[in-house]
Amino acid sequence: MRISLIQNSPSVGFKSNNRRITDKSGGLLYKTTTYFFRDDLDWHGLINLLNNKYRNTPKVNIINHACSNGPEVYSLIIQLGLSLGKTAEKFFPILAKDINPDNIINAQKGSQIGINNNDLYKISYYTNNNLNRFFSYSPAQSSEYHLALKPRPILKDKVIFQQGDILQDVSEIQFQNTVLLCRNFWQYLKDSNCKFLAQKLGEKMDKTSLLVLGEHDILSSNADKYLAENGFRRLFNRYVYEKST
């Protein structure tokens, strides 16, 4: 792939993955900021953990809440497929949910996703310089991004995008043999809702499940404290939790 040959010309269907969502008075509700292969997660370590924990489990459910328009779930699909080969099929399809309807509509359509140079570097690294296998690409409309990527069927066919609110969904999820990624949004929750979510996860999750958070959840909320109070322990992988015995 020779990125230097791409000229600045208009592209269609471009969608930003870095927006501010505000209330009617202009107050910040949350940001949709997301990236491919975010640095706060040990991606190789996570895949090794999943492979070992679920070695003898025929089907594993993965749920990615606050998925934005798809970069994180696509990162996970890429890493699972390249690392585990056919074994990865038991983790698919991944259910990806977001509270923002625009994010889900764009993800369901497979709209182009803007990336910066850091995204490009990480995608190239994790795909062994084989970006074309997973995405088509074109120039981005916004100067904020270097390229716009459109996921190919090898990614889109392995994920189901739905709108959803984790505070409502948590009571309905069946958590046996389930990996829940709910990363980098706890800081936007009221502290009472943060405590509520940790309590419900403590009630519903068991030793067959894993919970994956993000750096901002630990630095900017009481998530770690409330999870510890509800029987979770953090594993050697940063921000990955399991119910204590």
PDB file of N, CA and C in Angstrom, residues 6-52:
ATOM      1  N   ILE A   6      -1.776   8.881  -2.724  1.00  0.00           N
ATOM      2  CA  ILE A   6      -3.166   9.325  -2.592  1.00  0.00           C
ATOM      3  C   ILE A   6      -3.212  10.844  -2.561  1.00  0.00           C
ATOM      4  N   GLN A   7      -4.009  11.433  -3.413  1.00  0.00           N
ATOM      5  CA  GLN A   7      -4.133  12.887  -3.485  1.00  0.00           C
ATOM      6  C   GLN A   7      -5.341  13.347  -2.676  1.00  0.00           C
ATOM      7  N   ASN A   8      -5.360  14.629  -2.320  1.00  0.00           N
ATOM      8  CA  ASN A   8      -6.461  15.199  -1.553  1.00  0.00           C
ATOM      9  C   ASN A   8      -7.633  15.493  -2.481  1.00  0.00           C
ATOM     10  N   SER A   9      -8.587  14.586  -2.521  1.00  0.00           N
ATOM     11  CA  SER A   9      -9.796  14.770  -3.312  1.00  0.00           C
ATOM     12  C   SER A   9     -10.979  14.351  -2.468  1.00  0.00           C
ATOM     13  N   PRO A  10     -12.195  14.815  -2.796  1.00  0.00           N
ATOM     14  CA  PRO A  10     -13.357  14.520  -1.956  1.00  0.00           C
ATOM     15  C   PRO A  10     -13.639  13.033  -1.876  1.00  0.00           C
ATOM     16  N   SER A  11     -14.061  12.586  -0.703  1.00  0.00           N
ATOM     17  CA  SER A  11     -14.506  11.205  -0.532  1.00  0.00           C
ATOM     18  C   SER A  11     -15.931  11.224  -0.019  1.00  0.00           C
ATOM     19  N   VAL A  12     -16.630  10.135  -0.214  1.00  0.00           N
ATOM     20  CA  VAL A  12     -18.034  10.086   0.164  1.00  0.00           C
ATOM     21  C   VAL A  12     -18.210   9.214   1.385  1.00  0.00           C
ATOM     22  N   GLY A  13     -19.242   9.513   2.177  1.00  0.00           N
ATOM     23  CA  GLY A  13     -19.580   8.673   3.311  1.00  0.00           C
ATOM     24  C   GLY A  13     -18.614   8.759   4.456  1.00  0.00           C
ATOM     25  N   PHE A  14     -17.776   9.797   4.515  1.00  0.00           N
ATOM     26  CA  PHE A  14     -16.794   9.896   5.597  1.00  0.00           C
ATOM     27  C   PHE A  14     -17.492  10.215   6.909  1.00  0.00           C
ATOM     28  N   LYS A  15     -17.088   9.518   7.984  1.00  0.00           N
ATOM     29  CA  LYS A  15     -17.661   9.761   9.309  1.00  0.00           C
ATOM     30  C   LYS A  15     -16.545   9.904  10.331  1.00  0.00           C
ATOM     31  N   SER A  16     -16.672  10.924  11.164  1.00  0.00           N
ATOM     32  CA  SER A  16     -15.679  11.152  12.200  1.00  0.00           C
ATOM     33  C   SER A  16     -15.925  10.235  13.384  1.00  0.00           C
ATOM     34  N   ASN A  17     -14.842   9.806  14.043  1.00  0.00           N
ATOM     35  CA  ASN A  17     -14.960   9.023  15.271  1.00  0.00           C
ATOM     36  C   ASN A  17     -14.434   9.837  16.456  1.00  0.00           C
ATOM     37  N   ASN A  18     -14.573  11.162  16.351  1.00  0.00           N
ATOM     38  CA  ASN A  18     -14.086  12.053  17.403  1.00  0.00           C
ATOM     39  C   ASN A  18     -15.030  13.238  17.510  1.00  0.00           C
ATOM     40  N   ARG A  19     -16.201  13.010  18.108  1.00  0.00           N
ATOM     41  CA  ARG A  19     -17.220  14.056  18.211  1.00  0.00           C
ATOM     42  C   ARG A  19     -17.577  14.316  19.669  1.00  0.00           C
ATOM     43  N   ARG A  20     -18.036  15.522  19.932  1.00  0.00           N
ATOM     44  CA  ARG A  20     -18.552  15.905  21.243  1.00  0.00           C
ATOM     45  C   ARG A  20     -20.073  15.860  21.195  1.00  0.00           C
ATOM     46  N   ILE A  21     -20.689  15.105  22.117  1.00  0.00           N
ATOM     47  CA  ILE A  21     -22.136  15.031  22.207  1.00  0.00           C
ATOM     48  C   ILE A  21     -22.571  15.875  23.400  1.00  0.00           C
ATOM     49  N   THR A  22     -23.414  16.875  23.142  1.00  0.00           N
ATOM     50  CA  THR A  22     -23.797  17.822  24.183  1.00  0.00           C
ATOM     51  C   THR A  22     -25.303  17.804  24.410  1.00  0.00           C
ATOM     52  N   ASP A  23     -25.719  18.350  25.560  1.00  0.00           N
ATOM     53  CA  ASP A  23     -27.141  18.510  25.818  1.00  0.00           C
ATOM     54  C   ASP A  23     -27.627  19.804  25.179  1.00  0.00           C
ATOM     55  N   LYS A  24     -28.891  20.147  25.402  1.00  0.00           N
ATOM     56  CA  LYS A  24     -29.482  21.311  24.748  1.00  0.00           C
ATOM     57  C   LYS A  24     -28.826  22.619  25.163  1.00  0.00           C
ATOM     58  N   SER A  25     -28.240  22.648  26.338  1.00  0.00           N
ATOM     59  CA  SER A  25     -27.581  23.863  26.821  1.00  0.00           C
ATOM     60  C   SER A  25     -26.100  23.913  26.436  1.00  0.00           C
ATOM     61  N   GLY A  26     -25.638  22.904  25.721  1.00  0.00           N
ATOM     62  CA  GLY A  26     -24.250  22.874  25.296  1.00  0.00           C
ATOM     63  C   GLY A  26     -23.318  22.152  26.249  1.00  0.00           C
ATOM     64  N   GLY A  27     -23.863  21.579  27.323  1.00  0.00           N
ATOM     65  CA  GLY A  27     -23.029  20.841  28.272  1.00  0.00           C
ATOM     66  C   GLY A  27     -22.594  19.502  27.696  1.00  0.00           C
ATOM     67  N   LEU A  28     -21.363  19.111  27.981  1.00  0.00           N
ATOM     68  CA  LEU A  28     -20.827  17.856  27.454  1.00  0.00           C
ATOM     69  C   LEU A  28     -21.502  16.661  28.104  1.00  0.00           C
ATOM     70  N   LEU A  29     -22.043  15.763  27.273  1.00  0.00           N
ATOM     71  CA  LEU A  29     -22.576  14.495  27.757  1.00  0.00           C
ATOM     72  C   LEU A  29     -21.510  13.406  27.667  1.00  0.00           C
ATOM     73  N   TYR A  30     -20.891  13.292  26.514  1.00  0.00           N
ATOM     74  CA  TYR A  30     -19.814  12.326  26.322  1.00  0.00           C
ATOM     75  C   TYR A  30     -19.129  12.619  24.990  1.00  0.00           C
ATOM     76  N   LYS A  31     -17.964  12.014  24.798  1.00  0.00           N
ATOM     77  CA  LYS A  31     -17.246  12.093  23.539  1.00  0.00           C
ATOM     78  C   LYS A  31     -17.280  10.731  22.855  1.00  0.00           C
ATOM     79  N   THR A  32     -17.283  10.756  21.530  1.00  0.00           N
ATOM     80  CA  THR A  32     -17.279   9.497  20.773  1.00  0.00           C
ATOM     81  C   THR A  32     -15.858   9.096  20.378  1.00  0.00           C
ATOM     82  N   THR A  33     -14.872   9.738  20.972  1.00  0.00           N
ATOM     83  CA  THR A  33     -13.472   9.503  20.593  1.00  0.00           C
ATOM     84  C   THR A  33     -13.102   8.025  20.709  1.00  0.00           C
ATOM     85  N   THR A  34     -12.550   7.492  19.656  1.00  0.00           N
ATOM     86  CA  THR A  34     -12.044   6.127  19.681  1.00  0.00           C
ATOM     87  C   THR A  34     -10.961   5.993  18.634  1.00  0.00           C
ATOM     88  N   TYR A  35     -10.158   4.961  18.760  1.00  0.00           N
ATOM     89  CA  TYR A  35      -9.050   4.732  17.839  1.00  0.00           C
ATOM     90  C   TYR A  35      -8.917   3.237  17.579  1.00  0.00           C
ATOM     91  N   PHE A  36      -8.194   2.905  16.542  1.00  0.00           N
ATOM     92  CA  PHE A  36      -7.839   1.519  16.304  1.00  0.00           C
ATOM     93  C   PHE A  36      -6.699   1.123  17.240  1.00  0.00           C
ATOM     94  N   PHE A  37      -6.824  -0.052  17.843  1.00  0.00           N
ATOM     95  CA  PHE A  37      -5.778  -0.622  18.703  1.00  0.00           C
ATOM     96  C   PHE A  37      -5.294   0.402  19.742  1.00  0.00           C
ATOM     97  N   ARG A  38      -6.211   0.868  20.580  1.00  0.00           N
ATOM     98  CA  ARG A  38      -5.860   1.864  21.587  1.00  0.00           C
ATOM     99  C   ARG A  38      -4.732   1.355  22.476  1.00  0.00           C
ATOM    100  N   ASP A  39      -3.837   2.267  22.828  1.00  0.00           N
ATOM    101  CA  ASP A  39      -2.617   1.894  23.548  1.00  0.00           C
ATOM    102  C   ASP A  39      -2.861   1.416  24.971  1.00  0.00           C
ATOM    103  N   ASP A  40      -4.039   1.687  25.525  1.00  0.00           N
ATOM    104  CA  ASP A  40      -4.260   1.306  26.919  1.00  0.00           C
ATOM    105  C   ASP A  40      -4.592  -0.171  27.090  1.00  0.00           C
ATOM    106  N   LEU A  41      -4.618  -0.929  26.011  1.00  0.00           N
ATOM    107  CA  LEU A  41      -4.936  -2.354  26.097  1.00  0.00           C
ATOM    108  C   LEU A  41      -3.805  -3.171  25.484  1.00  0.00           C
ATOM    109  N   ASP A  42      -3.369  -4.181  26.204  1.00  0.00           N
ATOM    110  CA  ASP A  42      -2.367  -5.116  25.698  1.00  0.00           C
ATOM    111  C   ASP A  42      -3.090  -6.109  24.788  1.00  0.00           C
ATOM    112  N   TRP A  43      -3.107  -5.823  23.495  1.00  0.00           N
ATOM    113  CA  TRP A  43      -3.914  -6.608  22.562  1.00  0.00           C
ATOM    114  C   TRP A  43      -3.419  -8.044  22.441  1.00  0.00           C
ATOM    115  N   HIS A  44      -2.118  -8.226  22.352  1.00  0.00           N
ATOM    116  CA  HIS A  44      -1.583  -9.592  22.278  1.00  0.00           C
ATOM    117  C   HIS A  44      -1.869 -10.352  23.573  1.00  0.00           C
ATOM    118  N   GLY A  45      -1.685  -9.666  24.698  1.00  0.00           N
ATOM    119  CA  GLY A  45      -1.947 -10.307  25.982  1.00  0.00           C
ATOM    120  C   GLY A  45      -3.410 -10.674  26.146  1.00  0.00           C
ATOM    121  N   LEU A  46      -4.308  -9.805  25.683  1.00  0.00           N
ATOM    122  CA  LEU A  46      -5.743 -10.105  25.775  1.00  0.00           C
ATOM    123  C   LEU A  46      -6.097 -11.338  24.957  1.00  0.00           C
ATOM    124  N   ILE A  47      -5.583 -11.438  23.740  1.00  0.00           N
ATOM    125  CA  ILE A  47      -5.894 -12.593  22.900  1.00  0.00           C
ATOM    126  C   ILE A  47      -5.351 -13.867  23.529  1.00  0.00           C
ATOM    127  N   ASN A  48      -4.151 -13.819  24.092  1.00  0.00           N
ATOM    128  CA  ASN A  48      -3.602 -14.993  24.773  1.00  0.00           C
ATOM    129  C   ASN A  48      -4.474 -15.392  25.956  1.00  0.00           C
ATOM    130  N   LEU A  49      -4.953 -14.397  26.700  1.00  0.00           N
ATOM    131  CA  LEU A  49      -5.834 -14.674  27.838  1.00  0.00           C
ATOM    132  C   LEU A  49      -7.128 -15.334  27.380  1.00  0.00           C
ATOM    133  N   LEU A  50      -7.740 -14.804  26.329  1.00  0.00           N
ATOM    134  CA  LEU A  50      -8.987 -15.384  25.811  1.00  0.00           C
ATOM    135  C   LEU A  50      -8.761 -16.806  25.324  1.00  0.00           C
ATOM    136  N   ASN A  51      -7.667 -17.013  24.630  1.00  0.00           N
ATOM    137  CA  ASN A  51      -7.379 -18.339  24.090  1.00  0.00           C
ATOM    138  C   ASN A  51      -7.194 -19.363  25.203  1.00  0.00           C
ATOM    139  N   ASN A  52      -6.494 -18.977  26.252  1.00  0.00           N
ATOM    140  CA  ASN A  52      -6.232 -19.904  27.356  1.00  0.00           C
ATOM    141  C   ASN A  52      -7.469 -20.124  28.223  1.00  0.00           C
TER     142      ASN A  52
END
